[in-house]
Structure formats: structure tokens, C-alpha cells
């Protein structure tokens, strides 16, 4: 006899959970209370134990997926016997659904009054529901004699966005309309899927402003239907989106072995952030070189005593941070952000420099706050500290927030130059490639010097090429003539 | 008309008898017989294991959201074992161990957190009120019960509980003030687990102790190691004796720690450091009491092991009974919700009950006609 385990409400009114880890494999025998999944809800990361003892027959969800409550997670058979009595099985599965319904969704009765088929989300065969776009979600509420089940906050939102709840396709249990449903309906994203053309044209501007605050939407929703361009073309999702590409991909497995890994956690966030940067900021990159022969020698000579005194390394990056702050003070547009909606440029009067750090899980950018108020020594110490903490995954959340400008240094690895991508919503990013000994012309003679290639990518809406060239020159002047640091004060 | 100091002489004491390493202060140690000691430990254990089992049930969809009680056993059992059956026990929501001690069955507890009002019916033979979830409201019930007993001339006490967060509620002030003014025989026990969900004690109050608030109300107050069941017993017993002799209420602060999230919907990792939790796990109430019982020769390691098995079987049987009951026709009947508010049915309730009955009939018929798959409710009622 097999039993299905449906995702319960793991907190108070939680309606979905992201599968962080699956702790068992098909064919594995499990005991009651063994941990099956680790899932993350809006409120907490929790371990989900097995309610049955038996053998795992099927796992219906994947790591990285978001499962709704009532979604069939796993089927567990009772040890020796295989699936002999399907009728009984189904009944059992339904019973689980029963208990769930009683305990967790007291408003469930509303769906009955709905005129539709009473059984909706917790059907034992329901496929893992992922987004509002789930094809299994029930039809929207057509009978206007009966109120649409929706929480007061959802009703308020619908009123605010001028959305008629009867037009919205519900994604909640028992046909309940959720906030996301109202938002995506208002944005017109759902319009094309539902195929009904009524009542949302006016509200897309409102919805656009709401969009960024809405974390649970899919990438498709985020990039495909929400921004200005898509609204103008009015054809719904005409923007190239990350989610639509898989269907256009060739079958790679024909060429050899492949492995599919869910896009999640830091990788997913990087993908989203880069997509946003690349699609919303007009990038321009300017390249230059700094002759750091002198600076390099100075740093080398100070290396040992600095390490003995502070326990930290005095690095080129630390000096570049100081030079960047000085350049930002002179050219404040590179420390600004564009408020597209209000058509205003926001000049920040503080200098928080982000440093791109490569970690095992992906790129993370911790921030040195108020770098203008810190000495070179303080910056060198803090730089090493946050880089170490970031690599160990122990950096504090506040250290990852509030950056105004980013520096990325690939010099330790190599590279003759690069074209870095701006860390949205900042204005610019400075890339440092490898500082290497090269033949250079000094006073008509070819000499050997240490050359540091620099690249500045900037938002061309906020700054122009000439300013960018000046900005980089300012940095180079400080690196080539460190006396400038003292002279300018 | 001079300006001169008013002497406030009350001192707040701190009481600890059995420390975290199971060292016992033999001068302060209460004289309890072996059976009582064993019983106290058994219900602490039953409370702990039930709490753990209930979390697993919640995580697999068999139980609704509930506030966990692990870590609060010594405050609960130490105090409840100092009152008589005929005294009043008025819990908040972390007194699982104490409620089991008072005779609440496991199935009732589970029914309660699954939303069945049948789970709120107190057991026979004791004067208990059910769980009280709205914070601090039970303190007023207790003050009222205490005042009523004074009027009736009942020589009993009311024992009630609240958390550190509750102490910032207006109800707390009203209850303590009334109880003190009217010399009501009430013992107010604070389960000070140092967090009101995520709000730490330092943001809750700007005082050395919670117990010192007693001074302002004109009643004795004491701070107790809330993971020390013996100290909790001694402090409560003193308060009970005083109340029964007409000495009025007492405030007892039991300092403890919640070893779990606030409720099943909470993630304490977001507001408590790992070091802090670890430090408090080291002061856990059951371990030291078990050691004490062994050192004293009341129980052997084998006895303790056997008790674990016994408790586990008891819990499993209780859950099974609860799950059978929760599917029974009687408990699944929605019409029963009209039955318990008044001793005799009022006209408007009669009307509403009839309306609902007709609606249910109508629904049943509709289902049959449409030949739909039966709705869970209807199918299980058959």
C-alpha cells in the first residue's frame, strides 16, 4: 500500500514553500520521523519529517521548486508489498487531504458554494504547482451571486488596482484569490493566459510600480511582462525572457551526457540581478592603464611592517578604493542613481564601496561603508575581514547592503582587461585586471614598468564618455602620484 | 512640608536549589516523598515528549499551529505540584506539562490545537480553565476567580501563568492590582523565557527583575531559577500557604528559556544567537532533575529508560485516540458549535442553528444529484 504525503501548512497561513533539499532517494527505506525535506517558507526554514514508515516510491518535487500547500510531495510504500490496492490507496491519500482541509483551511467551504467542483488544490494527483500560471488552477469565478473567496487585504488591493475579483483566476487553495493573482491580473500578465480581454488595460502603470516589491513572482513575470517596453508593445510577454529560452534549446543530451541543476539560491539571484542590470542600464565601458611601478614598490616595502602591525595585508585594492572615493567626490554623477519614474537623479552624499568577492557559491559583493571617512589602514583591515567572512559565508547582512559604487578585481587570476557589468542600481563599476610588467616608453626610452589595466563601465544615462575618461584619469593620477592623496586635503 | 524619602523596604530574593550540574542545596531542599518526585519527573518528561511529537505532527499536516512548551516544564510542574486538585489551575499556553499533570488527556490537547472546541473541556475532578491564547487575559480570569473565592469563603488558591511579554500588557497591571487590593489568593507565575516571540527581555522592560513589579502592587515577589523544579516548588508552596492564610497574592518569576521556536510558524535563528541557545540548553530542566533522582536513589538509569518507553507508548495511544475522535460523527458535526455558549439555547441561536441545518441538508442533496465526488466532510460523516 502506498501513501502520498501532501505539503501541509507549515506555519500560520503559509501557502507555499521552496524545496531547499530533498534528503531521501527513490527506493530508500524511511522510518517515521526521518527527515524527508528541508523547505523554506516566508517565515522559516523547517525540516519536514516522514509521517510513514516504508520505502520511497516516487518523489514528485525537485530541489529549487516552490510547492504549494496540498501539493503531492512524495509517495511512500509500506515496505514489502508493491502498489496492490489502488482503490484503497486513493482513499488513503484523500484522507490525508481531508485532515489537511479540516485543520488548515477553514475557509475551504467557500469553494463549494462556488458552484465549481469542490475539490481543487489538494487533489492527490495535483502536479507540483509552481506559479500562478499553473494550468491546474481552477477557472475564475463566474457566478456573480456568490462572493469570491479572498482575504480582506487582497480585496483592498483589488480595489486599489481597480480589479474585479470575478475576473481574476485564483491560485490559492479552494479557489481563493491571492495577492499575486490580483497583481499579475492588473499587470496584464495573466490576461493573455486567461484569454479574456476585459478590464486591466488601465492599471499596468500601477502594477509596474508594485512589481519590484513582489518577491514571489517568476523570472518570466519579472522580466517578461512587467517593464515599460512590454507595456508599450501591449502584446503581453514579447520581451525575451529567461524562462522562455529552454523550449528553444536543442536537446543537448543527444550530444553526450548532461546534468540539469535547478537555478537557485545565490546563482538565481545573480542571474536576476545581471538580467536587470543588462536590460535596464545602457552600459558603456572605457579602458585605460595606470603605471603603478612606483606604487607597487612602495606597497612592497611597506608590506611586512604593515602586516606585523595590523595582521592584515596592504593591497593595491585598498589604495584603489581610496582613489575611487576621491574620484567620486570630484565626479559625483558616478555615485548617483537614476529614479526613472520621477525623472530624477539621486546623488548620494556617502561613499559605500562594494567589492566583488568570488565565493564557491557565486559572486557576492560586500560593502565598505563610509569609505571616505576611513584611513587607508582601516580600509585595508576591513577589506581583508569582509572578504574572508564573505568567502566563509559568514558576512553580516548589513555588510551586503547600501553600496554606491563597485570595484571588481580579477588581477590575482589574470586578464589583460575586461568589461564589467554595473551592479544595479549603481551608476558605475571599476574593473581591475592584472598589473603586470610591460615595456613602456618613458622620456623616449623603452623601459620596464608595472601596468595596471583599468575598465570603467558606467550608465550612459547618468554620465558621458568624457566624464568617464576624466574619472578614470583621476584615479590613475592618484595611483601614479600617491602624493596627490595628501595634496588634495 | 519637607521633601523626604519614603522607605520601601521590600527586597526581591532569588531562589535556586538544584543547579545545572545537579548540585543540591540540602538546607533548602523540599521534603517530597519518592512517589511525588517520580510523578513530577514523569509529567515533565511526558510534556517534553508530547511537545516534540506534536511538532512532528504539525510538520506533516496532522496538527495546526501551536506554541511549543519544551523548556518550560520545571516552571509548570514545580508550581502545579504545590497546589491541590480543588485549587484553580489557570494556564496560558506553555503549561502543557502542568495540564497533563492535572489530568488533561493527550487527545484533548491534540484536539484543541486542531481547532476542536471539545479539546477545551477541562477534566473532571479538578478546577481548571482551558488553554488561554490571548496574552495576559487569563490573569484577569485568575484575579476574578480569586476574588470570588474570597466572597464565597473558599479556602483555595488560583494559580495562573503568563510570559515576560504579557507583563507589558494592561491586563497584567489590572489583574495584579485587583488581586492585591482585594487580597485575592492568586499566585501569578511568570514563565520568563526571555523572549516575547522575537522581542528580547532587554526591550521588554528596564528593570533588574520582573519579580520587583510585585513591590509596586504591594505583594511579595520572588525570582526563581525556572529550570529548577525544586525551587519552583518551594517558592509556590510558600505562596500557596500564605494565600490560604489570607495573605493575598504572590508574583513568582521563573527564569527559563524556550528551546524551540515561539510557535510552529517562527524561526528563532533570526533573532537568537547560537551561543546563547547553546548556553541555555546546558541549563535544561529535565537533565538535572533526572540526575538528582538518580543521585538520591529515587530512580535508576534503567527506571528512567523504562519511563521513556512508557511515555512514548502513552503518547502514541493518545494521538491515535485523538485522530479517531476527530473523525467521529459527533466531533465533525458543525451544528454542535451552537451548544456550548449558553446552558440553555437562546432564540437567536436556535434560529441560526436551524438555518445551518437546512443549508447542510440542501448541500447534501445537491451533491447527490450532481453525482460529484463527495466532499471530505460529507464522506466522513457517512
Tab-separated table of N, CA, C and O in Angstrom, chain A residues 68-167:
chain	number	residue	atom	x	y	z
A	68	UNK	N	3.154	24.409	-3.491
A	68	UNK	CA	2.026	24.983	-2.748
A	68	UNK	C	1.552	23.966	-1.714
A	68	UNK	O	1.731	22.761	-1.906
A	69	UNK	N	0.901	24.462	-0.669
A	69	UNK	CA	0.358	23.516	0.299
A	69	UNK	C	-0.680	22.656	-0.397
A	69	UNK	O	-1.422	23.136	-1.250
A	70	UNK	N	-0.694	21.379	-0.050
A	70	UNK	CA	-1.604	20.452	-0.706
A	70	UNK	C	-0.960	19.753	-1.885
A	70	UNK	O	-1.516	18.816	-2.440
A	71	UNK	N	0.229	20.194	-2.254
A	71	UNK	CA	0.937	19.588	-3.385
A	71	UNK	C	1.489	18.227	-2.957
A	71	UNK	O	2.014	18.065	-1.868
A	72	UNK	N	1.342	17.236	-3.828
A	72	UNK	CA	1.852	15.902	-3.520
A	72	UNK	C	3.377	15.925	-3.594
A	72	UNK	O	3.956	16.227	-4.621
A	73	UNK	N	4.015	15.624	-2.455
A	73	UNK	CA	5.469	15.747	-2.381
A	73	UNK	C	6.166	14.420	-2.669
A	73	UNK	O	7.164	14.360	-3.360
A	74	UNK	N	5.624	13.348	-2.067
A	74	UNK	CA	6.364	12.084	-2.091
A	74	UNK	C	5.374	10.941	-1.888
A	74	UNK	O	4.364	11.104	-1.207
A	75	UNK	N	5.660	9.807	-2.509
A	75	UNK	CA	4.827	8.626	-2.293
A	75	UNK	C	5.671	7.583	-1.590
A	75	UNK	O	6.781	7.273	-2.034
A	76	UNK	N	5.139	7.086	-0.488
A	76	UNK	CA	5.880	6.112	0.307
A	76	UNK	C	5.072	4.828	0.386
A	76	UNK	O	3.892	4.838	0.749
A	77	UNK	N	5.707	3.716	-0.022
A	77	UNK	CA	5.047	2.424	0.027
A	77	UNK	C	5.373	1.731	1.335
A	77	UNK	O	6.412	1.987	1.923
A	78	UNK	N	4.483	0.857	1.760
A	78	UNK	CA	4.689	0.224	3.063
A	78	UNK	C	5.588	-0.999	2.936
A	78	UNK	O	5.158	-2.124	3.047
A	79	UNK	N	6.832	-0.740	2.680
A	79	UNK	CA	7.840	-1.789	2.699
A	79	UNK	C	7.692	-2.831	1.608
A	79	UNK	O	7.831	-2.529	0.426
A	80	UNK	N	7.340	-4.058	1.957
A	80	UNK	CA	7.403	-5.204	1.055
A	80	UNK	C	6.430	-5.124	-0.121
A	80	UNK	O	6.811	-5.234	-1.278
A	81	UNK	N	5.184	-4.960	0.188
A	81	UNK	CA	4.161	-5.015	-0.863
A	81	UNK	C	4.264	-3.867	-1.833
A	81	UNK	O	4.543	-2.750	-1.456
A	82	UNK	N	4.030	-4.156	-3.122
A	82	UNK	CA	4.001	-3.037	-4.066
A	82	UNK	C	2.574	-2.500	-4.133
A	82	UNK	O	1.713	-2.892	-3.365
A	83	UNK	N	2.346	-1.616	-5.080
A	83	UNK	CA	1.033	-0.984	-5.160
A	83	UNK	C	-0.034	-1.984	-5.600
A	83	UNK	O	-0.264	-2.177	-6.783
A	84	UNK	N	-0.660	-2.656	-4.615
A	84	UNK	CA	-1.619	-3.694	-4.952
A	84	UNK	C	-3.038	-3.170	-5.028
A	84	UNK	O	-3.822	-3.572	-5.867
A	85	UNK	N	-3.348	-2.317	-4.082
A	85	UNK	CA	-4.752	-1.907	-3.972
A	85	UNK	C	-4.925	-0.428	-4.285
A	85	UNK	O	-4.958	0.388	-3.387
A	86	UNK	N	-5.021	-0.125	-5.542
A	86	UNK	CA	-5.075	1.287	-5.912
A	86	UNK	C	-6.289	2.014	-5.333
A	86	UNK	O	-6.188	3.165	-4.949
A	87	UNK	N	-7.414	1.311	-5.251
A	87	UNK	CA	-8.623	1.966	-4.732
A	87	UNK	C	-8.383	2.458	-3.308
A	87	UNK	O	-8.647	3.591	-2.962
A	88	UNK	N	-7.839	1.542	-2.513
A	88	UNK	CA	-7.592	1.865	-1.120
A	88	UNK	C	-6.585	3.009	-0.992
A	88	UNK	O	-6.710	3.894	-0.174
A	89	UNK	N	-5.601	2.903	-1.848
A	89	UNK	CA	-4.561	3.922	-1.872
A	89	UNK	C	-5.152	5.313	-1.997
A	89	UNK	O	-4.853	6.206	-1.244
A	90	UNK	N	-5.984	5.414	-3.000
A	90	UNK	CA	-6.549	6.715	-3.303
A	90	UNK	C	-7.321	7.252	-2.111
A	90	UNK	O	-7.257	8.411	-1.778
A	91	UNK	N	-8.054	6.310	-1.516
A	91	UNK	CA	-8.858	6.716	-0.374
A	91	UNK	C	-7.975	7.263	0.730
A	91	UNK	O	-8.254	8.273	1.345
A	92	UNK	N	-6.877	6.569	0.913
A	92	UNK	CA	-5.966	6.984	1.974
A	92	UNK	C	-5.437	8.383	1.672
A	92	UNK	O	-5.402	9.250	2.527
A	93	UNK	N	-5.041	8.547	0.424
A	93	UNK	CA	-4.495	9.846	0.038
A	93	UNK	C	-5.524	10.939	0.271
A	93	UNK	O	-5.201	12.026	0.718
A	94	UNK	N	-6.759	10.577	0.006
A	94	UNK	CA	-7.808	11.568	0.164
A	94	UNK	C	-7.989	11.915	1.634
A	94	UNK	O	-8.249	13.043	1.982
A	95	UNK	N	-7.795	10.887	2.444
A	95	UNK	CA	-7.950	11.131	3.878
A	95	UNK	C	-6.933	12.147	4.371
A	95	UNK	O	-7.235	12.995	5.179
A	96	UNK	N	-5.740	12.002	3.856
A	96	UNK	CA	-4.725	12.964	4.246
A	96	UNK	C	-5.198	14.353	3.858
A	96	UNK	O	-5.118	15.298	4.620
A	97	UNK	N	-5.751	14.412	2.671
A	97	UNK	CA	-6.263	15.697	2.199
A	97	UNK	C	-7.373	16.189	3.126
A	97	UNK	O	-7.450	17.366	3.438
A	98	UNK	N	-8.185	15.235	3.579
A	98	UNK	CA	-9.287	15.595	4.479
A	98	UNK	C	-8.774	16.308	5.706
A	98	UNK	O	-9.180	17.401	6.031
A	99	UNK	N	-7.850	15.622	6.366
A	99	UNK	CA	-7.361	16.176	7.622
A	99	UNK	C	-6.824	17.565	7.377
A	99	UNK	O	-7.059	18.482	8.119
A	100	UNK	N	-6.099	17.655	6.302
A	100	UNK	CA	-5.484	18.928	5.958
A	100	UNK	C	-6.564	20.000	5.798
A	100	UNK	O	-6.450	21.092	6.323
A	101	UNK	N	-7.584	19.615	5.069
A	101	UNK	CA	-8.635	20.584	4.794
A	101	UNK	C	-9.257	21.061	6.099
A	101	UNK	O	-9.427	22.245	6.315
A	102	UNK	N	-9.539	20.093	6.963
A	102	UNK	CA	-10.184	20.478	8.227
A	102	UNK	C	-9.311	21.404	9.042
A	102	UNK	O	-9.754	22.411	9.535
A	103	UNK	N	-8.064	21.004	9.128
A	103	UNK	CA	-7.219	21.733	10.063
A	103	UNK	C	-6.849	23.092	9.514
A	103	UNK	O	-6.910	24.082	10.188
A	104	UNK	N	-6.442	23.077	8.282
A	104	UNK	CA	-5.681	24.229	7.839
A	104	UNK	C	-6.431	25.209	6.969
A	104	UNK	O	-6.014	26.330	6.815
A	105	UNK	N	-7.495	24.778	6.378
A	105	UNK	CA	-8.173	25.736	5.521
A	105	UNK	C	-9.648	25.836	5.853
A	105	UNK	O	-10.493	25.357	5.125
A	106	UNK	N	-9.930	26.471	6.978
A	106	UNK	CA	-11.310	26.579	7.409
A	106	UNK	C	-12.189	27.324	6.411
A	106	UNK	O	-13.385	27.124	6.386
A	107	UNK	N	-11.598	28.146	5.554
A	107	UNK	CA	-12.412	28.869	4.583
A	107	UNK	C	-12.733	27.997	3.387
A	107	UNK	O	-13.387	28.422	2.456
A	108	UNK	N	-12.241	26.771	3.429
A	108	UNK	CA	-12.403	25.866	2.292
A	108	UNK	C	-13.820	25.735	1.811
A	108	UNK	O	-14.066	25.483	0.638
A	109	UNK	N	-14.777	25.917	2.718
A	109	UNK	CA	-16.167	25.735	2.357
A	109	UNK	C	-16.576	26.670	1.227
A	109	UNK	O	-17.469	26.365	0.460
A	110	UNK	N	-15.913	27.791	1.141
A	110	UNK	CA	-16.278	28.778	0.136
A	110	UNK	C	-16.234	28.212	-1.277
A	110	UNK	O	-17.054	28.559	-2.110
A	111	UNK	N	-15.287	27.328	-1.506
A	111	UNK	CA	-15.142	26.819	-2.856
A	111	UNK	C	-16.339	25.966	-3.258
A	111	UNK	O	-16.671	25.836	-4.420
A	112	UNK	N	-16.972	25.373	-2.279
A	112	UNK	CA	-18.145	24.561	-2.561
A	112	UNK	C	-19.268	25.440	-3.059
A	112	UNK	O	-19.926	25.145	-4.037
A	113	UNK	N	-19.452	26.524	-2.335
A	113	UNK	CA	-20.513	27.448	-2.669
A	113	UNK	C	-20.276	28.039	-4.053
A	113	UNK	O	-21.127	28.654	-4.636
A	114	UNK	N	-19.092	27.788	-4.510
A	114	UNK	CA	-18.645	28.340	-5.749
A	114	UNK	C	-19.324	27.797	-6.988
A	114	UNK	O	-19.187	28.339	-8.070
A	115	UNK	N	-19.954	26.679	-6.827
A	115	UNK	CA	-20.591	26.065	-7.980
A	115	UNK	C	-19.608	25.212	-8.763
A	115	UNK	O	-20.009	24.337	-9.516
A	116	UNK	N	-18.369	25.423	-8.594
A	116	UNK	CA	-17.365	24.610	-9.288
A	116	UNK	C	-17.199	23.283	-8.584
A	116	UNK	O	-17.898	23.009	-7.611
A	117	UNK	N	-16.303	22.451	-9.040
A	117	UNK	CA	-16.099	21.197	-8.330
A	117	UNK	C	-15.346	21.496	-7.050
A	117	UNK	O	-14.339	22.167	-7.045
A	118	UNK	N	-15.879	20.981	-5.960
A	118	UNK	CA	-15.373	21.327	-4.638
A	118	UNK	C	-13.915	20.998	-4.442
A	118	UNK	O	-13.190	21.702	-3.779
A	119	UNK	N	-13.463	19.957	-5.057
A	119	UNK	CA	-12.089	19.537	-4.831
A	119	UNK	C	-11.142	20.288	-5.744
A	119	UNK	O	-11.250	20.212	-6.957
A	120	UNK	N	-10.273	21.030	-5.160
A	120	UNK	CA	-9.367	21.810	-6.011
A	120	UNK	C	-7.920	21.471	-5.707
A	120	UNK	O	-7.440	20.428	-6.105
A	121	UNK	N	-7.273	22.339	-5.021
A	121	UNK	CA	-5.828	22.199	-4.867
A	121	UNK	C	-5.353	20.880	-4.270
A	121	UNK	O	-4.440	20.283	-4.811
A	122	UNK	N	-5.935	20.393	-3.163
A	122	UNK	CA	-5.307	19.256	-2.538
A	122	UNK	C	-5.601	17.906	-3.181
A	122	UNK	O	-5.421	16.896	-2.558
A	123	UNK	N	-6.051	17.860	-4.409
A	123	UNK	CA	-6.261	16.577	-5.053
A	123	UNK	C	-4.948	15.819	-5.073
A	123	UNK	O	-3.910	16.395	-5.344
A	124	UNK	N	-4.986	14.535	-4.761
A	124	UNK	CA	-3.745	13.793	-4.597
A	124	UNK	C	-2.911	13.726	-5.880
A	124	UNK	O	-1.723	13.522	-5.831
A	125	UNK	N	-3.533	13.916	-7.017
A	125	UNK	CA	-2.777	13.798	-8.250
A	125	UNK	C	-2.221	15.144	-8.714
A	125	UNK	O	-1.547	15.208	-9.718
A	126	UNK	N	-2.523	16.184	-7.959
A	126	UNK	CA	-2.108	17.507	-8.409
A	126	UNK	C	-0.610	17.563	-8.665
A	126	UNK	O	0.187	17.142	-7.846
A	127	UNK	N	-0.251	18.079	-9.815
A	127	UNK	CA	1.166	18.201	-10.147
A	127	UNK	C	1.773	19.267	-9.261
A	127	UNK	O	1.080	20.143	-8.770
A	128	UNK	N	3.069	19.207	-9.030
A	128	UNK	CA	3.703	20.247	-8.222
A	128	UNK	C	3.390	21.626	-8.795
A	128	UNK	O	3.826	21.956	-9.902
A	129	UNK	N	2.667	22.368	-8.044
A	129	UNK	CA	2.270	23.677	-8.542
A	129	UNK	C	3.424	24.647	-8.375
A	129	UNK	O	4.049	24.674	-7.336
A	130	UNK	N	3.717	25.403	-9.344
A	130	UNK	CA	4.872	26.293	-9.232
A	130	UNK	C	4.505	27.756	-9.180
A	130	UNK	O	4.962	28.490	-8.341
A	131	UNK	N	3.705	28.199	-10.092
A	131	UNK	CA	3.393	29.620	-10.122
A	131	UNK	C	1.910	29.766	-10.383
A	131	UNK	O	1.197	28.798	-10.544
A	132	UNK	N	1.506	31.006	-10.424
A	132	UNK	CA	0.111	31.274	-10.689
A	132	UNK	C	-0.290	30.750	-12.059
A	132	UNK	O	-1.454	30.561	-12.363
A	133	UNK	N	0.700	30.507	-12.882
A	133	UNK	CA	0.398	30.087	-14.234
A	133	UNK	C	0.018	28.614	-14.325
A	133	UNK	O	-0.312	28.113	-15.382
A	134	UNK	N	0.085	27.931	-13.188
A	134	UNK	CA	-0.232	26.514	-13.157
A	134	UNK	C	-1.536	26.216	-13.879
A	134	UNK	O	-2.596	26.730	-13.556
A	135	UNK	N	-1.454	25.324	-14.826
A	135	UNK	CA	-2.616	25.062	-15.666
A	135	UNK	C	-3.724	24.356	-14.895
A	135	UNK	O	-4.851	24.306	-15.336
A	136	UNK	N	-3.364	23.777	-13.715
A	136	UNK	CA	-4.384	23.053	-12.969
A	136	UNK	C	-5.257	23.961	-12.108
A	136	UNK	O	-6.214	23.517	-11.515
A	137	UNK	N	-4.885	25.214	-12.000
A	137	UNK	CA	-5.663	26.069	-11.122
A	137	UNK	C	-7.068	26.249	-11.694
A	137	UNK	O	-7.254	26.272	-12.901
A	138	UNK	N	-8.049	26.352	-10.795
A	138	UNK	CA	-9.422	26.343	-11.256
A	138	UNK	C	-9.779	27.602	-12.055
A	138	UNK	O	-9.091	28.601	-11.980
A	139	UNK	N	-10.837	27.487	-12.784
A	139	UNK	CA	-11.294	28.609	-13.585
A	139	UNK	C	-11.696	29.747	-12.667
A	139	UNK	O	-11.972	29.553	-11.491
A	140	UNK	N	-11.732	30.943	-13.183
A	140	UNK	CA	-12.082	32.060	-12.324
A	140	UNK	C	-13.577	32.085	-12.025
A	140	UNK	O	-14.357	31.350	-12.607
A	141	UNK	N	-13.930	32.955	-11.086
A	141	UNK	CA	-15.268	32.895	-10.517
A	141	UNK	C	-16.274	33.594	-11.423
A	141	UNK	O	-16.251	34.801	-11.567
A	142	UNK	N	-17.136	32.830	-12.035
A	142	UNK	CA	-18.059	33.419	-12.998
A	142	UNK	C	-19.408	33.751	-12.380
A	142	UNK	O	-20.082	34.675	-12.801
A	143	UNK	N	-19.783	32.997	-11.362
A	143	UNK	CA	-21.091	33.215	-10.752
A	143	UNK	C	-21.064	34.444	-9.843
A	143	UNK	O	-20.467	34.426	-8.771
A	144	UNK	N	-21.717	35.495	-10.300
A	144	UNK	CA	-21.627	36.757	-9.561
A	144	UNK	C	-22.573	36.821	-8.352
A	144	UNK	O	-22.596	37.812	-7.636
A	145	UNK	N	-23.351	35.757	-8.138
A	145	UNK	CA	-24.231	35.745	-6.976
A	145	UNK	C	-23.472	35.341	-5.714
A	145	UNK	O	-23.959	35.511	-4.604
A	146	UNK	N	-22.338	34.766	-5.923
A	146	UNK	CA	-21.579	34.231	-4.791
A	146	UNK	C	-20.281	35.027	-4.643
A	146	UNK	O	-19.612	35.301	-5.644
A	147	UNK	N	-19.952	35.419	-3.421
A	147	UNK	CA	-18.714	36.204	-3.261
A	147	UNK	C	-17.472	35.385	-3.613
A	147	UNK	O	-17.447	34.169	-3.427
A	148	UNK	N	-16.482	36.072	-4.124
A	148	UNK	CA	-15.213	35.426	-4.443
A	148	UNK	C	-14.411	35.261	-3.156
A	148	UNK	O	-14.255	36.224	-2.416
A	149	UNK	N	-13.939	34.046	-2.862
A	149	UNK	CA	-13.118	33.909	-1.648
A	149	UNK	C	-11.784	34.646	-1.791
A	149	UNK	O	-11.021	34.367	-2.720
A	150	UNK	N	-11.569	35.594	-0.934
A	150	UNK	CA	-10.313	36.350	-0.931
A	150	UNK	C	-10.183	37.035	0.415
A	150	UNK	O	-11.182	37.453	1.003
A	151	UNK	N	-8.948	37.134	0.916
A	151	UNK	CA	-8.711	37.765	2.217
A	151	UNK	C	-8.943	39.277	2.109
A	151	UNK	O	-8.842	39.840	1.022
A	152	UNK	N	-9.260	39.929	3.225
A	152	UNK	CA	-9.512	41.372	3.194
A	152	UNK	C	-8.380	42.173	2.540
A	152	UNK	O	-8.638	43.089	1.771
A	153	UNK	N	-7.133	41.781	2.824
A	153	UNK	CA	-6.004	42.524	2.251
A	153	UNK	C	-6.010	42.395	0.729
A	153	UNK	O	-5.643	43.323	0.008
A	154	UNK	N	-6.441	41.231	0.240
A	154	UNK	CA	-6.493	41.006	-1.210
A	154	UNK	C	-7.601	41.865	-1.812
A	154	UNK	O	-7.434	42.476	-2.869
A	155	UNK	N	-8.734	41.933	-1.095
A	155	UNK	CA	-9.847	42.766	-1.579
A	155	UNK	C	-9.417	44.233	-1.652
A	155	UNK	O	-9.723	44.939	-2.614
A	156	UNK	N	-8.704	44.662	-0.614
A	156	UNK	CA	-8.255	46.050	-0.600
A	156	UNK	C	-7.335	46.330	-1.785
A	156	UNK	O	-7.445	47.351	-2.453
A	157	UNK	N	-6.453	45.378	-2.046
A	157	UNK	CA	-5.524	45.539	-3.167
A	157	UNK	C	-6.288	45.599	-4.495
A	157	UNK	O	-5.989	46.410	-5.369
A	158	UNK	N	-7.291	44.734	-4.602
A	158	UNK	CA	-8.086	44.712	-5.833
A	158	UNK	C	-8.799	46.048	-6.036
A	158	UNK	O	-8.852	46.571	-7.146
A	159	UNK	N	-9.306	46.596	-4.941
A	159	UNK	CA	-9.978	47.895	-5.051
A	159	UNK	C	-8.981	48.965	-5.499
A	159	UNK	O	-9.257	49.769	-6.372
A	160	UNK	N	-7.798	48.898	-4.883
A	160	UNK	CA	-6.773	49.895	-5.185
A	160	UNK	C	-6.363	49.819	-6.659
A	160	UNK	O	-6.172	50.835	-7.321
A	161	UNK	N	-6.263	48.615	-7.169
A	161	UNK	CA	-5.823	48.447	-8.556
A	161	UNK	C	-7.006	48.422	-9.533
A	161	UNK	O	-6.827	48.174	-10.717
A	162	UNK	N	-8.190	48.629	-8.971
A	162	UNK	CA	-9.415	48.627	-9.783
A	162	UNK	C	-9.575	47.301	-10.545
A	162	UNK	O	-9.835	47.287	-11.746
A	163	UNK	N	-9.370	46.231	-9.828
A	163	UNK	CA	-9.519	44.909	-10.428
A	163	UNK	C	-10.801	44.277	-9.913
A	163	UNK	O	-11.099	44.339	-8.722
A	164	UNK	N	-11.597	43.716	-10.817
A	164	UNK	CA	-12.799	42.993	-10.425
A	164	UNK	C	-12.389	41.561	-10.089
A	164	UNK	O	-11.877	40.834	-10.943
A	165	UNK	N	-12.622	41.185	-8.822
A	165	UNK	CA	-12.161	39.867	-8.373
A	165	UNK	C	-12.758	38.722	-9.179
A	165	UNK	O	-12.175	37.652	-9.292
A	166	UNK	N	-13.950	38.954	-9.745
A	166	UNK	CA	-14.584	37.884	-10.527
A	166	UNK	C	-13.793	37.572	-11.799
A	166	UNK	O	-13.907	36.508	-12.372
A	167	UNK	N	-12.983	38.514	-12.224
A	167	UNK	CA	-12.221	38.307	-13.457
A	167	UNK	C	-10.891	37.607	-13.223
A	167	UNK	O	-10.213	37.208	-14.153
